[in-house]
CSV table of C-alpha atoms in Angstrom, one decimal:
chain,number,residue,atom,x,y,z
A,36,SER,CA,-200.7,19.3,-105.5
A,37,GLN,CA,-198.1,17.8,-103.2
A,38,GLN,CA,-196.0,20.9,-103.0
A,39,GLY,CA,-195.0,22.1,-99.6
A,40,GLU,CA,-195.6,25.7,-98.6
A,41,GLU,CA,-193.1,27.3,-96.2
A,42,ASP,CA,-194.1,29.9,-93.7
A,43,PRO,CA,-193.1,32.6,-93.2
A,44,GLN,CA,-191.7,33.6,-96.6
A,45,ALA,CA,-189.1,35.7,-94.8
A,46,LEU,CA,-187.7,35.8,-91.3
A,47,SER,CA,-185.2,38.2,-89.7
A,48,ILE,CA,-183.8,37.6,-86.3
A,49,GLN,CA,-180.8,38.5,-84.1
A,50,GLU,CA,-177.8,36.2,-83.6
A,51,GLY,CA,-178.4,33.9,-80.7
A,52,GLU,CA,-182.2,33.7,-81.2
A,53,ASN,CA,-184.0,30.6,-82.3
A,54,ALA,CA,-185.5,30.5,-85.8
A,55,THR,CA,-188.6,28.5,-86.6
A,56,MET,CA,-189.8,27.7,-90.1
A,57,ASN,CA,-192.9,25.8,-91.0
A,58,CYS,CA,-193.9,23.7,-94.0
A,59,SER,CA,-197.4,22.5,-94.9
A,60,TYR,CA,-198.3,20.0,-97.6
A,61,LYS,CA,-201.4,18.6,-99.1
A,62,THR,CA,-201.0,14.9,-99.9
A,63,SER,CA,-199.6,11.9,-98.1
A,64,ILE,CA,-195.9,11.6,-98.1
A,65,ASN,CA,-193.1,9.0,-97.8
A,66,ASN,CA,-190.7,11.4,-96.2
A,67,LEU,CA,-190.0,15.2,-95.8
A,68,GLN,CA,-186.6,16.8,-96.3
A,69,TRP,CA,-185.2,20.2,-95.4
A,70,TYR,CA,-182.5,21.9,-97.6
A,71,ARG,CA,-180.6,25.1,-97.2
A,72,GLN,CA,-179.5,27.4,-100.1
A,73,ASN,CA,-176.9,30.1,-99.6
A,74,SER,CA,-177.2,33.0,-102.0
A,75,GLY,CA,-176.0,32.0,-105.5
A,76,ARG,CA,-175.3,28.4,-104.5
A,77,GLY,CA,-177.0,25.0,-104.9
A,78,LEU,CA,-179.1,23.4,-102.3
A,79,VAL,CA,-177.6,21.5,-99.4
A,80,HIS,CA,-179.4,18.7,-97.7
A,81,LEU,CA,-180.0,19.3,-93.9
A,82,ILE,CA,-182.2,16.6,-92.5
A,83,LEU,CA,-184.7,13.9,-93.6
A,84,ILE,CA,-187.7,12.8,-91.5
A,85,ARG,CA,-189.8,9.7,-92.5
A,86,SER,CA,-193.5,9.7,-92.4
A,87,ASN,CA,-193.5,7.4,-89.3
A,88,GLU,CA,-191.2,9.7,-87.3
A,89,ARG,CA,-192.3,12.6,-85.3
A,90,GLU,CA,-189.1,14.4,-84.3
A,91,LYS,CA,-185.5,14.4,-85.4
A,92,HIS,CA,-182.4,16.2,-84.3
A,93,SER,CA,-179.1,17.1,-86.0
A,94,GLY,CA,-176.8,19.5,-84.2
A,95,ARG,CA,-178.7,22.8,-83.7
A,96,LEU,CA,-181.5,21.6,-86.0
A,97,ARG,CA,-184.7,20.1,-84.7
A,98,VAL,CA,-187.4,18.9,-87.2
A,99,THR,CA,-190.9,17.8,-86.2
A,100,LEU,CA,-193.5,16.2,-88.4
A,101,ASP,CA,-197.3,16.0,-87.8
A,102,THR,CA,-198.8,13.9,-90.5
A,103,SER,CA,-202.3,14.4,-89.2
A,104,LYS,CA,-201.9,18.2,-89.8
A,105,LYS,CA,-199.7,17.6,-92.9
A,106,SER,CA,-197.1,20.0,-91.5
A,107,SER,CA,-193.5,20.1,-90.4
A,108,SER,CA,-191.3,22.6,-88.6
A,109,LEU,CA,-187.6,23.3,-88.7
A,110,LEU,CA,-186.1,24.9,-85.6
A,111,ILE,CA,-182.6,26.3,-85.6
A,112,THR,CA,-181.4,27.0,-82.1
A,113,ALA,CA,-178.8,29.7,-81.1
A,114,SER,CA,-178.7,31.1,-84.7
A,115,ARG,CA,-175.5,32.5,-86.2
A,116,ALA,CA,-174.9,34.9,-89.0
A,117,ALA,CA,-173.7,32.0,-91.1
A,118,ASP,CA,-177.2,30.5,-90.9
A,119,THR,CA,-178.5,33.3,-93.2
A,120,ALA,CA,-179.9,31.5,-96.2
A,121,SER,CA,-183.1,30.3,-97.8
A,122,TYR,CA,-184.6,27.1,-96.4
A,123,PHE,CA,-186.7,24.7,-98.4
A,124,CYS,CA,-188.8,21.8,-97.5
A,125,ALA,CA,-189.2,19.0,-100.0
A,126,THR,CA,-191.7,16.1,-99.8
A,127,LEU,CA,-191.4,12.7,-101.3
A,128,GLY,CA,-194.8,11.4,-102.4
A,129,PRO,CA,-196.0,7.8,-102.2
A,130,PRO,CA,-195.0,5.2,-104.8
A,131,PHE,CA,-196.9,4.9,-108.0
A,132,SER,CA,-198.6,1.7,-106.7
A,133,GLN,CA,-200.3,3.9,-104.1
A,134,GLY,CA,-201.4,6.5,-106.6
A,135,GLY,CA,-198.5,8.8,-105.8
A,136,SER,CA,-196.0,10.5,-108.1
A,137,GLU,CA,-192.8,9.4,-106.3
A,138,LYS,CA,-191.4,12.8,-107.1
A,139,LEU,CA,-189.5,15.0,-104.6
A,140,VAL,CA,-191.4,18.3,-104.6
A,141,PHE,CA,-189.9,21.5,-103.3
A,142,GLY,CA,-191.7,24.4,-101.6
A,143,LYS,CA,-190.9,28.0,-102.4
A,144,GLY,CA,-188.7,28.5,-99.4
A,145,THR,CA,-188.2,30.7,-96.3
A,146,LYS,CA,-185.5,33.4,-96.5
A,147,LEU,CA,-183.8,33.6,-93.1
A,148,THR,CA,-181.6,36.6,-92.2
A,149,VAL,CA,-179.6,36.4,-89.0
A,150,ASN,CA,-178.3,39.8,-88.0
A,151,PRO,CA,-175.0,40.0,-86.0
B,58,ASP,CA,-170.8,20.6,-104.1
B,59,ALA,CA,-170.4,16.8,-103.8
B,60,GLY,CA,-168.4,16.2,-107.0
B,61,ILE,CA,-171.0,17.8,-109.3
B,62,THR,CA,-170.1,20.4,-111.9
B,63,GLN,CA,-172.3,22.3,-114.3
B,64,SER,CA,-171.3,24.1,-117.5
B,65,PRO,CA,-171.6,26.8,-118.5
B,66,ARG,CA,-172.2,28.6,-115.2
B,67,HIS,CA,-173.6,31.6,-117.0
B,68,LYS,CA,-175.0,32.0,-120.5
B,69,VAL,CA,-176.8,34.6,-122.4
B,70,THR,CA,-178.5,33.5,-125.6
B,71,GLU,CA,-181.1,34.8,-128.1
B,72,THR,CA,-184.6,33.6,-128.6
B,73,GLY,CA,-184.8,30.7,-131.0
B,74,THR,CA,-181.3,29.4,-130.6
B,75,PRO,CA,-180.5,25.9,-129.2
B,76,VAL,CA,-178.8,25.7,-125.9
B,77,THR,CA,-177.2,22.7,-124.1
B,78,LEU,CA,-176.4,22.6,-120.4
B,79,ARG,CA,-174.1,19.9,-119.1
B,80,CYS,CA,-174.0,18.3,-115.7
B,81,HIS,CA,-171.0,16.2,-114.8
B,82,GLN,CA,-170.7,14.0,-111.6
B,83,THR,CA,-167.7,12.1,-110.2
B,84,GLU,CA,-169.8,10.2,-107.6
B,85,ASN,CA,-171.0,7.4,-109.8
B,86,HIS,CA,-174.6,8.0,-108.6
B,87,ARG,CA,-177.3,6.3,-110.6
B,88,TYR,CA,-179.9,9.1,-110.5
B,89,MET,CA,-179.5,12.6,-112.0
B,90,TYR,CA,-182.0,15.4,-112.2
B,91,TRP,CA,-182.5,18.8,-113.8
B,92,TYR,CA,-184.5,21.5,-112.0
B,93,ARG,CA,-185.2,25.1,-112.7
B,94,GLN,CA,-185.5,27.7,-110.0
B,95,ASP,CA,-187.6,30.8,-110.5
B,96,PRO,CA,-188.8,33.5,-108.0
B,97,GLY,CA,-192.1,32.6,-106.6
B,98,HIS,CA,-192.0,29.0,-107.8
B,99,GLY,CA,-189.2,27.3,-105.9
B,100,LEU,CA,-187.5,24.4,-107.6
B,101,ARG,CA,-189.4,22.5,-110.3
B,102,LEU,CA,-188.3,19.2,-111.8
B,103,ILE,CA,-187.7,19.3,-115.6
B,104,HIS,CA,-186.4,15.8,-116.3
B,105,TYR,CA,-184.6,13.1,-114.5
B,106,SER,CA,-182.6,10.0,-115.3
B,107,TYR,CA,-182.5,6.7,-113.5
B,108,GLY,CA,-179.6,5.2,-115.5
B,109,VAL,CA,-177.7,5.4,-118.8
B,110,LYS,CA,-180.2,6.1,-121.6
B,111,ASP,CA,-183.1,5.9,-119.1
B,112,THR,CA,-184.9,9.2,-118.6
B,113,ASP,CA,-188.3,10.5,-117.7
B,114,LYS,CA,-190.3,13.8,-117.6
B,115,GLY,CA,-190.8,16.0,-114.6
B,116,GLU,CA,-193.5,18.6,-114.0
B,117,VAL,CA,-192.2,21.3,-116.4
B,118,SER,CA,-190.6,19.3,-119.3
B,119,ASP,CA,-192.2,21.1,-122.3
B,120,GLY,CA,-189.5,22.7,-124.4
B,121,TYR,CA,-186.7,20.6,-122.9
B,122,SER,CA,-185.0,17.4,-123.8
B,123,VAL,CA,-182.3,15.4,-122.1
B,124,SER,CA,-179.8,12.7,-122.8
B,125,ARG,CA,-177.5,10.5,-120.7
B,126,SER,CA,-175.0,8.4,-122.7
B,127,LYS,CA,-172.6,8.0,-119.7
B,128,THR,CA,-173.2,7.6,-116.0
B,129,GLU,CA,-171.3,10.8,-115.3
B,130,ASP,CA,-173.0,13.1,-117.8
B,131,PHE,CA,-176.5,14.4,-118.0
B,132,LEU,CA,-177.3,17.0,-120.7
B,133,LEU,CA,-180.3,19.3,-120.8
B,134,THR,CA,-181.1,20.8,-124.2
B,135,LEU,CA,-183.4,23.7,-125.0
B,136,GLU,CA,-184.1,23.1,-128.7
B,137,SER,CA,-185.3,26.6,-129.4
B,138,ALA,CA,-184.9,28.9,-126.4
B,139,THR,CA,-187.7,31.2,-125.3
B,140,SER,CA,-187.7,34.1,-122.8
B,141,SER,CA,-189.8,32.0,-120.5
B,142,GLN,CA,-186.8,29.7,-120.1
B,143,THR,CA,-184.7,32.4,-118.5
B,144,SER,CA,-184.0,30.8,-115.1
B,145,VAL,CA,-181.3,29.3,-112.9
B,146,TYR,CA,-180.9,25.6,-113.7
B,147,PHE,CA,-179.7,23.1,-111.1
B,148,CYS,CA,-178.5,19.6,-111.6
B,149,ALA,CA,-178.8,17.1,-108.7
B,150,ILE,CA,-177.7,13.5,-108.1
B,151,SER,CA,-178.7,10.8,-105.7
B,152,GLU,CA,-177.8,7.2,-105.0
B,153,GLY,CA,-181.2,5.7,-104.9
B,154,PRO,CA,-184.7,5.9,-106.3
B,155,TRP,CA,-187.4,8.2,-105.2
B,156,ARG,CA,-189.0,5.8,-102.7
B,157,THR,CA,-186.0,5.3,-100.6
B,158,ASP,CA,-184.4,7.7,-98.1
B,159,TYR,CA,-181.7,9.1,-100.3
B,160,GLU,CA,-180.9,12.8,-100.2
B,161,GLN,CA,-180.1,14.7,-103.3
B,162,TYR,CA,-176.8,16.6,-103.9
B,163,PHE,CA,-177.0,19.7,-106.0
B,164,GLY,CA,-174.6,21.3,-108.4
B,165,PRO,CA,-173.7,25.1,-108.3
B,166,GLY,CA,-176.3,26.1,-110.9
B,167,THR,CA,-176.3,27.6,-114.4
B,168,ARG,CA,-177.8,31.1,-114.9
B,169,LEU,CA,-179.4,31.2,-118.3
B,170,THR,CA,-180.7,34.4,-119.8
B,171,VAL,CA,-182.7,34.3,-123.1
B,172,THR,CA,-183.0,37.7,-124.7
């Protein structure tokens, strides 16, 4: 299936450290997106990277995409306690005309805990 | 939560009863989605809508139906609730179709328990 798989499932770090989360997927994609979910809340979009891009930055976030390895990583630099949340990657498949599903498929998430 | 509300926010119901969840948006976005979130499964798409009265199935649509009679409202109905439908349900909206670079905006979720 197209579903992304995040790794690790859980990550605990100290405030100020960097946090790296990985996402692997199985089929070709149109784009890959990262979302954050605070406990008991809905998902919030963080960043989108297209299949022809290799790296993207947004504030303290850095996303890389390696389509040859079908993997992406999300780096949060200088983490803060407020970054504690679950992080999900979501992949958008190719259009129907290319045999894809055109569905946005979410992984199971990485639970990040940043200790003060 | 980007002008998206869900009602009710919490509901407990008995097996076999019908349940309707409502998603309301004030953003005038064309696309609306219903997901369910379960431990170990992440988010899974139930149904989505690409316009008024235009809907399609997602990956876990069995046991669910939807309706969209107005741009701002997207209803999810469980015709006869089962315990396997105990979950947290999220509504999402987006401006554009799947194949363009549009992010999705999520509502706060509805926690449904079927006893």
